[in-house]
Short mmCIF file of C-alpha atoms in Angstrom, two decimals:
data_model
loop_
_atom_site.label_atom_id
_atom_site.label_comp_id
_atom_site.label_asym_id
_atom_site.label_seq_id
_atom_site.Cartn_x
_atom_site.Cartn_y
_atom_site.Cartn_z
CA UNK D 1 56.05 -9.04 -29.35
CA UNK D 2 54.34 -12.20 -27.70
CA UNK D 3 50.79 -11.68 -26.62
CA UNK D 4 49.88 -11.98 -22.90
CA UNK D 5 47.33 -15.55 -22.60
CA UNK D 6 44.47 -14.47 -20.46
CA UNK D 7 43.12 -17.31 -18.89
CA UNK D 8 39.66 -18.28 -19.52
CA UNK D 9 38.61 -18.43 -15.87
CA UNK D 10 39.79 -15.14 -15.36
CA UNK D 11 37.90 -13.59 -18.42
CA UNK D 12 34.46 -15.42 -16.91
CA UNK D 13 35.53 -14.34 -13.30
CA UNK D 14 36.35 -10.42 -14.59
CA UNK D 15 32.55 -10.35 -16.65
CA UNK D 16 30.99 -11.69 -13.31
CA UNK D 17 32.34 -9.35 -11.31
CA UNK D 18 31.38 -6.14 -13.94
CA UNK D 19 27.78 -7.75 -13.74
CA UNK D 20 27.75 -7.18 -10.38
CA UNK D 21 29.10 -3.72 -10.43
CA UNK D 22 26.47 -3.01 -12.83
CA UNK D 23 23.78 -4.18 -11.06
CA UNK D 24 24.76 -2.35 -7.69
CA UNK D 25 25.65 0.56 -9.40
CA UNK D 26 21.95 0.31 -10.74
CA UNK D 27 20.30 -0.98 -7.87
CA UNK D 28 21.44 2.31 -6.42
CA UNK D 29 20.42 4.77 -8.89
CA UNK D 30 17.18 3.18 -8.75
CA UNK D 31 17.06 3.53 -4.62
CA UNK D 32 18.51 6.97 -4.47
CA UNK D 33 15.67 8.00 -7.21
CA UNK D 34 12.93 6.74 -5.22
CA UNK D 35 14.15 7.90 -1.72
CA UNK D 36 14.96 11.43 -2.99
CA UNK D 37 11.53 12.60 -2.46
CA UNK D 38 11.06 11.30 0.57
CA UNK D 39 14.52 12.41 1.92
CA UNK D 40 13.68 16.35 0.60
CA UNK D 41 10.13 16.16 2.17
CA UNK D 42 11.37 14.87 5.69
CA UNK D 43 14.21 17.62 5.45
CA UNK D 44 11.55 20.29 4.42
CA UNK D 45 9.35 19.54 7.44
CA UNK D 46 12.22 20.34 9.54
CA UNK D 47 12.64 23.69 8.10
CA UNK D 48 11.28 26.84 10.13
CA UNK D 49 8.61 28.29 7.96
CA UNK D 50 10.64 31.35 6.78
CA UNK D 51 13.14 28.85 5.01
CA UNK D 52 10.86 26.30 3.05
CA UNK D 53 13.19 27.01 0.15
CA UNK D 54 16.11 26.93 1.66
CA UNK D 55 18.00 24.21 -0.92
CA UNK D 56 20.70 22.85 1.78
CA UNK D 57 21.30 19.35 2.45
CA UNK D 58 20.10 19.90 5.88
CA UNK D 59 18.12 22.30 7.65
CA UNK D 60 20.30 24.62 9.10
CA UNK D 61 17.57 25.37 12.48
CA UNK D 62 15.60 22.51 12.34
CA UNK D 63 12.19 22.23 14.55
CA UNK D 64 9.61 20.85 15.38
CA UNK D 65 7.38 23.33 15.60
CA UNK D 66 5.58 22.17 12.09
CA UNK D 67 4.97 18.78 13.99
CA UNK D 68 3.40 20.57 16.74
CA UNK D 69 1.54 22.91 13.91
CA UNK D 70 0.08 19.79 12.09
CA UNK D 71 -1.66 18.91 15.50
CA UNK D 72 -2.74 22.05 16.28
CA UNK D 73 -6.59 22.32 16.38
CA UNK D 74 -6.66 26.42 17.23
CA UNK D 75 -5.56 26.59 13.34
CA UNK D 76 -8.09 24.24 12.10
CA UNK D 77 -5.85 21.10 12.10
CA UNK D 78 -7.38 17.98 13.86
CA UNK D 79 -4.84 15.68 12.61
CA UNK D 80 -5.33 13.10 15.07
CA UNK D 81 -8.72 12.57 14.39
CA UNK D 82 -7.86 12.37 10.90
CA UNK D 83 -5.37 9.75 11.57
CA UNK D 84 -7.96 7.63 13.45
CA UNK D 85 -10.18 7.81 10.66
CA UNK D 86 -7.25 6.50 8.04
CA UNK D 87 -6.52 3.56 10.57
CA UNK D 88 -10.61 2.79 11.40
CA UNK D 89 -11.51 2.97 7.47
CA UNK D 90 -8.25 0.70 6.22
CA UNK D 91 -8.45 -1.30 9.04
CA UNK D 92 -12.31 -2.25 8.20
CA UNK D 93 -11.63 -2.28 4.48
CA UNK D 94 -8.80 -4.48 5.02
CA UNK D 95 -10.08 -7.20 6.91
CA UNK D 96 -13.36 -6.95 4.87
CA UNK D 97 -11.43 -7.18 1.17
CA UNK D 98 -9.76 -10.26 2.95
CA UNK D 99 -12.64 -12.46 4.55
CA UNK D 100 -14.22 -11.88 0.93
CA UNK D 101 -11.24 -12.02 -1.41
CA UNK D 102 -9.53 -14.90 0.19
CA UNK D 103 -12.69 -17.26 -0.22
CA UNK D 104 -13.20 -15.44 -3.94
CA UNK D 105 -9.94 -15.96 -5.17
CA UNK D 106 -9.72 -19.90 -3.53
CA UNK D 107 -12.52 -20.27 -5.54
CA UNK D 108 -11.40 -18.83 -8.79
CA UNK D 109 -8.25 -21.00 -8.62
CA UNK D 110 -9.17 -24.15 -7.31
CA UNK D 111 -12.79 -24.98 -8.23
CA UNK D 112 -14.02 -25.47 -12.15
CA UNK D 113 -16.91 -24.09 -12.78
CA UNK D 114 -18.05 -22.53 -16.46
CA UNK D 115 -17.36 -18.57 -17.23
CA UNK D 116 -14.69 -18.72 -14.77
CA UNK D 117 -11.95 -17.03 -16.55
CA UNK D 118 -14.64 -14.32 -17.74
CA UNK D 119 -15.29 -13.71 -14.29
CA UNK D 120 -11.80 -13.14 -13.51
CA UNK D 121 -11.25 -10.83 -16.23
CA UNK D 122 -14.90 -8.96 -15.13
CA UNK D 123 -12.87 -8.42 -11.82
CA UNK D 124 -9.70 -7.52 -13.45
CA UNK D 125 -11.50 -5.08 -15.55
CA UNK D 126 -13.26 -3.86 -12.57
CA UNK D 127 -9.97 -2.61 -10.90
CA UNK D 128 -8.90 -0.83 -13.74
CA UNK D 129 -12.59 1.23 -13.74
CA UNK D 130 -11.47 5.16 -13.36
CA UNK D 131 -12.73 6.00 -9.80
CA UNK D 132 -13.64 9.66 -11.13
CA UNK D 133 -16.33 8.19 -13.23
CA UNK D 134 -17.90 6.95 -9.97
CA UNK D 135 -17.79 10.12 -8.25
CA UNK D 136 -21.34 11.62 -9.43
CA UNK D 137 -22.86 8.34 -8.93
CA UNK D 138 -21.96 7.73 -5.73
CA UNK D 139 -22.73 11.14 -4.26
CA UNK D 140 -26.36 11.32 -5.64
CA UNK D 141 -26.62 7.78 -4.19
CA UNK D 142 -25.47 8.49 -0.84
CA UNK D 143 -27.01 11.74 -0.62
CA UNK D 144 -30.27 10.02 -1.21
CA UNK D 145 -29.49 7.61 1.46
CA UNK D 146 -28.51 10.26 3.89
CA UNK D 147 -24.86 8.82 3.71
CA UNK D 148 -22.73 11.80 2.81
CA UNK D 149 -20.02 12.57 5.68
CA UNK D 150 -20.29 9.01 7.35
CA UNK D 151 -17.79 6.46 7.74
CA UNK D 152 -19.97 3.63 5.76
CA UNK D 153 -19.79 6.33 2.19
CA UNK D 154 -16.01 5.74 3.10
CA UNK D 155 -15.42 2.51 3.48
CA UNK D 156 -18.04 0.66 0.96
CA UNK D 157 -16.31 2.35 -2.48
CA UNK D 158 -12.89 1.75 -0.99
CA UNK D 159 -13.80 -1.97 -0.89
CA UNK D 160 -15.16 -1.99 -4.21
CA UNK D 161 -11.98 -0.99 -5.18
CA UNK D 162 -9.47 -2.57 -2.81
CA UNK D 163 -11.11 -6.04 -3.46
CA UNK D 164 -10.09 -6.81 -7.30
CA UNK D 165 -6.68 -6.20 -6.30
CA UNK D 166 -7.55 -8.68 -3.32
CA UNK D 167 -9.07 -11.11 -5.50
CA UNK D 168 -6.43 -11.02 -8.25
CA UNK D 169 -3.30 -11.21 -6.40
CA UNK D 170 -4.33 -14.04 -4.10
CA UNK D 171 -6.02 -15.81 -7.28
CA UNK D 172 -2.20 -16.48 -8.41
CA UNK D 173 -0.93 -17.38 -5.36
CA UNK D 174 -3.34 -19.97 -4.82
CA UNK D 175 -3.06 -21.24 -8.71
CA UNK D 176 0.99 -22.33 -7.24
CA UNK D 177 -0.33 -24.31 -4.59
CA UNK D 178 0.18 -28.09 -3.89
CA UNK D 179 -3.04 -29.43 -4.10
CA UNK D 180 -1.89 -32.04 -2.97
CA UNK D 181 -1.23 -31.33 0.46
CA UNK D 182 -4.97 -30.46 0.58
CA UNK D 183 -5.68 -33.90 -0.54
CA UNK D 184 -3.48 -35.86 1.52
CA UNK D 185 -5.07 -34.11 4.46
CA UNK D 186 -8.58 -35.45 2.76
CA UNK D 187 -7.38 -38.77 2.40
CA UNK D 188 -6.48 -38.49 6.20
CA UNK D 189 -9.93 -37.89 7.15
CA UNK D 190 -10.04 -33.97 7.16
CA UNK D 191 -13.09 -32.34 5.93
CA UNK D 192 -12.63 -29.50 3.21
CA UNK D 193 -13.21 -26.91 5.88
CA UNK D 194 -10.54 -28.81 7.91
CA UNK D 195 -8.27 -28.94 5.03
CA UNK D 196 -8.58 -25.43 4.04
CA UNK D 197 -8.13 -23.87 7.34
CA UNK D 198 -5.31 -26.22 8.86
CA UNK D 199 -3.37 -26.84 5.17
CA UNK D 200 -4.11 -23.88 3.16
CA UNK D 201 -4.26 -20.89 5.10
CA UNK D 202 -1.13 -21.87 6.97
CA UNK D 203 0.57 -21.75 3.63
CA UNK D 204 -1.07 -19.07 2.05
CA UNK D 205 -0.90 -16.87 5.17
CA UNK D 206 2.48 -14.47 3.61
CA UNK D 207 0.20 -13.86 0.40
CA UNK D 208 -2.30 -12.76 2.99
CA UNK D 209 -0.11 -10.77 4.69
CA UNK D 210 1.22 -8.95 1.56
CA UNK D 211 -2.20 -8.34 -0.32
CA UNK D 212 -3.04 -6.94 3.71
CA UNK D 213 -0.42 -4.80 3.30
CA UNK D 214 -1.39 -3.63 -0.17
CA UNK D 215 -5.00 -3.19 0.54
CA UNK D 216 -4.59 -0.80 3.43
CA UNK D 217 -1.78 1.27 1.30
CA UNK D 218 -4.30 1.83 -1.42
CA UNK D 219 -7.25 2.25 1.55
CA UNK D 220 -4.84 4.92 3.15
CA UNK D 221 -3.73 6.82 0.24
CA UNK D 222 -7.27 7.15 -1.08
CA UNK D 223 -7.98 10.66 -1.71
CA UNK D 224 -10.97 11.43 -4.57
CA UNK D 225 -13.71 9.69 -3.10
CA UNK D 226 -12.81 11.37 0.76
CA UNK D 227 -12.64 14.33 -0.86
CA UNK D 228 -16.46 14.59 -1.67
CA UNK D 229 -17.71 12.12 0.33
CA UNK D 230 -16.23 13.08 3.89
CA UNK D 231 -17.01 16.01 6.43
CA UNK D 232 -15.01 17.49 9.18
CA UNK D 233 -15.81 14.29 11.77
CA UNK D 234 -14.49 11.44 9.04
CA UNK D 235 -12.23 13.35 7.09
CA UNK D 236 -8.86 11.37 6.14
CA UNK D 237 -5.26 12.16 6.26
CA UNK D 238 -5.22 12.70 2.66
CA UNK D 239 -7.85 14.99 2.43
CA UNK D 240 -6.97 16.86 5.62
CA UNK D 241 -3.30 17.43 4.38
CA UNK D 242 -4.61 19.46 1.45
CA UNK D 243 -6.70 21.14 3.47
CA UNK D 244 -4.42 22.73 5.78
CA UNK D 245 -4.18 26.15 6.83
CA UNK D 246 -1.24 28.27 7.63
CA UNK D 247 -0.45 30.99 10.40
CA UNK D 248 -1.49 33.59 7.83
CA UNK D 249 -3.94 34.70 5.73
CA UNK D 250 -3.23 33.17 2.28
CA UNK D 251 -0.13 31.50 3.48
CA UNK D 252 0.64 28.23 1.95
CA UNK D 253 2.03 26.01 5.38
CA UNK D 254 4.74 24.40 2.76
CA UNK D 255 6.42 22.66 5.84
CA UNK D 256 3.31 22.06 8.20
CA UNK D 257 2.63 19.66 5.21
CA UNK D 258 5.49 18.51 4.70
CA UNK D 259 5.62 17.13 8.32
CA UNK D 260 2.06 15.54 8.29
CA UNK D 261 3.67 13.61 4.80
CA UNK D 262 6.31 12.24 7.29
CA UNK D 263 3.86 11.44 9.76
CA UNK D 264 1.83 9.74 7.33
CA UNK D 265 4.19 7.96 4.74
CA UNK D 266 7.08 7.25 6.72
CA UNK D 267 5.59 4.83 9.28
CA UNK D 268 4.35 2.89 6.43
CA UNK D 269 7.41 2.82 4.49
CA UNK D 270 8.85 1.40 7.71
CA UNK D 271 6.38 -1.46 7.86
CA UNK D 272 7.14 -2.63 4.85
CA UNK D 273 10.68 -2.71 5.13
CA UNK D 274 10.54 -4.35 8.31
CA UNK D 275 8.30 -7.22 7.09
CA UNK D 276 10.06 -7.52 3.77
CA UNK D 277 12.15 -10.32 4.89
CA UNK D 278 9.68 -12.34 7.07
CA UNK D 279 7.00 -11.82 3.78
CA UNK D 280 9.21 -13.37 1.25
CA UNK D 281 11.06 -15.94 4.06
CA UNK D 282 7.47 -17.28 4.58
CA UNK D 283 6.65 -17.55 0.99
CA UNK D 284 9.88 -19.96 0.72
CA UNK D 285 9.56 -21.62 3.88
CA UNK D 286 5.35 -22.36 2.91
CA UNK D 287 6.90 -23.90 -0.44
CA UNK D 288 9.23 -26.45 1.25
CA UNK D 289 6.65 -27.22 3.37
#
């Protein structure tokens, strides 16, 4: 018998082609694993009450009656005012992790000064500090100060925490930037001020965007320091969620939460997917440039 000569080209096209079986077949395992959850919950708060564990694919009589119930203050439920608080507190501790962390990290990466790397490992250790261990602390502070159940016991520990990530994400952006754009613009008569606003932040502005993105996501889903910090008028989404009450006495409202989940997580899993593209297109369009 005469063996059959496989060509070599073929052999290298056949692999390449497995490899990329492999890694779509992978990629979706990996997608259908994290959207599960979110799929299940979504389909739950659809659900009439009397069939929260109802296992179909589907609801089989969906509603929105556990939309309405999530809204509805008669039961307790002042969801909108709870959503106005998530936006007002990661909206200020957002934009205040930025001003500080964008000058911070610039600093860090671009300036030499001595005890610099123990200062960014002070502020990487700082992120990594277990927010429980704060919790007494804080409380017999801001009870002293007359703090508890105002917006300012909200938003000053979420910055203390929001602002290493800040610091240390835009700290390694900065470390891949052409200085020398920044000093051609000097040699051109720019001051540093000049230089920094009309070279750097131009370039840097999609690793602003993203560490925005990030900050707010941890400033949203921020729920121990709410918890005992907060009172009815600045309670957040997270906190309010687990506070919910059903139509009945010692009822569990399995699907009223399920649709304030949706209302909260699903808008934000939409802004990230939206700006996906336009975050990492500007990162390679800032690097040609």
């Amino acid at each position: 018998m005469s063996s059959v000569n496989i060509p070599v080209n073929a052999k290298s096209t056949n692999r390449t082609r497995w490899a990329q079986t492999r890694t779509y077949i992978s990629a979706g395992i990996i997608v259908l694993w994290c959207l599960a959850p979110f799929y299940w919950m979504m389909a739950t708060a659809f659900r009439p009450s009397d069939s929260t564990f109802e296992m179909s694919f589907w609801p089989s009589n969906a509603t929105w009656e556990n939309f309405t119930t999530a809204f509805a203050e008669d039961r307790g439920n002042h969801f909108g005012l709870n959503l106005f608080n998530s936006l007002l507190i990661g909206a200020i501790v957002t934009i205040v992790a930025l001003l500080v962390g964008v000058f911070a990290a610039y600093a860090l990466a671009r300036l030499n000064f001595r005890f610099k790397f123990v200062i960014l490992g002070l502020i990487l250790g700082a992120s990594m500090f277990p927010g429980v261990a704060l919790i007494t602390p804080l409380f017999q502070l801001f009870t002293d100060w007359g703090w508890i159940g105002t917006y300012q016991a909200l938003i000053l520990p979420n910055i203390s925490f929001v602002l290493p990530l800040t610091v240390y994400t835009l700290v390694s952006f900065f470390r891949e930037m052409p200085w020398e754009l920044e000093e051609a613009a000097r040699v051109d008569g720019a001051t540093q001020g000049q230089a920094f606003r009309k070279v750097i932040m131009p370039l840097a502005a999609p690793a602003i965007f993203t560490t925005a993105i990030l900050a707010f996501i941890a400033s949203w889903n921020e729920f121990l320091i709410a918890s005992q910090l907060s009172n009815d008028a600045t309670k957040t989404v997270t906190v309010a969620i687990a506070s919910f009450a059903g139509a009945q006495p010692h009822q569990e409202p399995y699907t009223a939460v399920m649709a304030a989940g949706t209302i909260v997580t699903v808008p934000l899993v939409i802004l990230v997917l939206v700006f996906q593209r336009k975050i990492v297109a500007g990162l390679t369009a800032g690097g040609v440039k």
